[in-house]
Amino acid sequence: MEKKLVLHFPPILVDKPMISTLIRDYDLDFNILKAFVSPEEEGVLVIAFSGTEENLDKAVNELKSKGVTIQLIESDIRMIRDRCTDCSVCVGLCPVGALILDRETYEVIFDAKRCIACGLCIKGCPAKAMVSSI
Amino acid sequence: MKTIGEINERIQKGEAVVVTAEEIIELRKTVSPKKLAKEVDVVTTGTFGPMCSSGVFLNFGHSRRKIKMGGGKVYLNNVPAYTGIAAVDVYVGATAMPDDDPKNTKHPGEFKYGGGYVIEELAAGKEIHLEASSYGTDCYPNKSLKTKITIKDINEATLYNPRNCYQNYNVAVNLSDKTIYTYMGVLKPRMGNANYSSAGQLSPLFKDPYLQTIGFGTRIFLGGGIGYVGWWGTQYNPSVKRQANGAPVSGGATLALIGDLKQMSPKFLQGVSLTGYGTSLMVGAGIPIPILNEEILNWVSISDDELYAPVVDYSYDYPNSTGKTLGSVSYGELRSGKINFMGKEIPTGSLSSYKTAREIAGILKQWIKDGKFLLTAPVFHFPGPDSKYQFKPLKEE
């Protein structure tokens, strides 16, 4: 199974090789979707792990025990429905079809489960209806 | 065949047959134009998209110790207003932004707040911080003032938009190798997406291509209230090339719109911001088309599959005014979510909200059916294709 996570590393952990240890110890594959160090020197890593369910749970627990804060990706990018004008300019930008225009009602729908948190919609939305807590 | 007077009589008796532009297209598939032209009185249209050439004239009333804001400086929530008019009149434009906005110093800039947002918040009845400074005169001695206002406190708030309702508009693509940030949105490299900005078959001026029924003084839906066509719009171009059905192949006509902001709603006037470009205002407008004869009926029945937009490269051709278009695509294809263009399947996105355009056409239809909204004949008609009126580029030394 696959788990997409947003990991927040406190400054003290930023230079530790945590991910490489993790993938070796728990036999995981990984795909880094986004990585940066914030002005507060907190490390932010958007990553998809795949492996057995048991190993994924163990890996998540290990990260937590070392002081990494974990968010599921779905909760990280949100649509503020009140601001969305249903213009659909985000629909052509989204690389994974997480933003869809219903061709009957012409309402824009955000399918958070498909989102890979690339952030293109945040830059692309004129109404600033797509927001992230990263 | 029918006159506006006759249609208005039927509206007042509650007998008028009013349908939206989408509904007439459906009806036209099964009913003859002759029959429809006879039976249908009005077709309503709608559009809701970013229209930068928009703004509001405000009159604040005088403070006890008077100040001449005219020629001074005025800020509304930190956004500068134009003061080059009388003592307490100003104009706030949709693209105005705070003096300390970082703009594109770190490209692409975010442009978090600007005139479009001030207009939305005024319409919403929110409190706005007003700051004014000036030089002092014998009759206007006060030199500075800070207060809070709402739309209810001030005298007039008149929306006056020099250019709205573009008849047709470009489809923007990016032929370069890097992402660009434009007023047509974020454009991915190598034609990774294509952005358009028109309600197509619902858009007012596509439905009356030669402006036979729309002119100075036409009563319309504007921002949720009643407004009027106040002049022909800037960059007006009736001499544009046309398709066989009369629709312009590019830009074409535009309208200046005017109305009382106090009647309007933030639902149909929303501040927006285009990353790397600046702020703007989404404006909702709807125009009723009286079905005076069969020719007008045929125009309003034109569907998205018969309306075409030019595809323009915004990485080079647009910024350098080469005048080159890469080709054209139908609004039917654009609205389907992808176009097949230059051998590539390209996902599309619209800056104009089709859902809200449909809603506006529906509201206007209801107003007319309820007898609350009567149609107007133009006080005068705007220059037509025979006028030789053209849209000129700037002469540079």
XYZ file of C-alpha atoms in Angstrom, chain A residues 81-96 101-108 120-129, chain B residues 48 108 110 117 120 181 184 186 188 192-193 195 270-275 282 334-337 347-356 358:
68
model
C -15.654 26.739 -1.256
C -16.975 30.281 -0.541
C -14.139 31.857 -2.551
C -14.234 29.442 -5.504
C -15.889 31.076 -8.518
C -16.084 27.782 -10.474
C -13.990 29.359 -13.220
C -12.038 26.096 -13.832
C -8.637 27.613 -14.592
C -7.177 25.175 -12.010
C -8.623 22.193 -13.866
C -6.240 22.568 -16.818
C -3.305 23.021 -14.438
C -3.781 20.065 -12.094
C -1.446 17.283 -13.287
C -3.351 14.443 -11.595
C -15.127 20.422 -13.684
C -18.531 18.744 -13.573
C -19.626 19.112 -17.214
C -23.326 19.176 -16.240
C -23.358 21.703 -13.417
C -20.038 23.392 -14.320
C -19.034 23.281 -10.679
C -15.355 22.764 -9.835
C 0.124 24.566 -8.936
C -3.542 25.258 -8.137
C -2.535 27.585 -5.308
C -0.569 29.778 -7.706
C -3.100 29.366 -10.473
C -6.322 30.172 -8.605
C -7.323 33.823 -9.178
C -9.816 33.664 -6.309
C -7.163 32.226 -3.957
C -9.653 29.503 -3.094
C -18.761 36.325 -14.988
C 5.986 35.553 -9.544
C 1.463 37.113 -5.043
C -10.962 43.426 -3.189
C -15.957 43.505 -3.240
C 2.482 33.977 -15.222
C -4.647 34.703 -18.561
C -0.452 30.315 -15.115
C 2.704 25.680 -18.430
C 0.903 22.285 -21.204
C -2.466 23.994 -20.797
C -6.716 29.109 -20.873
C -15.355 39.322 -6.511
C -11.810 40.537 -6.004
C -9.252 38.219 -7.589
C -5.491 38.089 -7.979
C -3.458 36.662 -10.821
C -0.090 35.355 -9.633
C -14.649 39.351 -11.425
C -12.721 24.426 -25.077
C -15.597 23.700 -22.717
C -15.150 19.918 -23.143
C -11.937 20.132 -21.075
C -6.149 20.440 -21.174
C -8.216 23.627 -21.011
C -9.187 25.930 -18.173
C -11.483 28.923 -18.175
C -11.016 32.195 -16.316
C -14.694 32.945 -16.826
C -17.181 30.970 -14.727
C -19.715 29.185 -16.928
C -21.706 28.141 -13.851
C -22.149 31.743 -12.701
C -25.699 30.410 -16.377
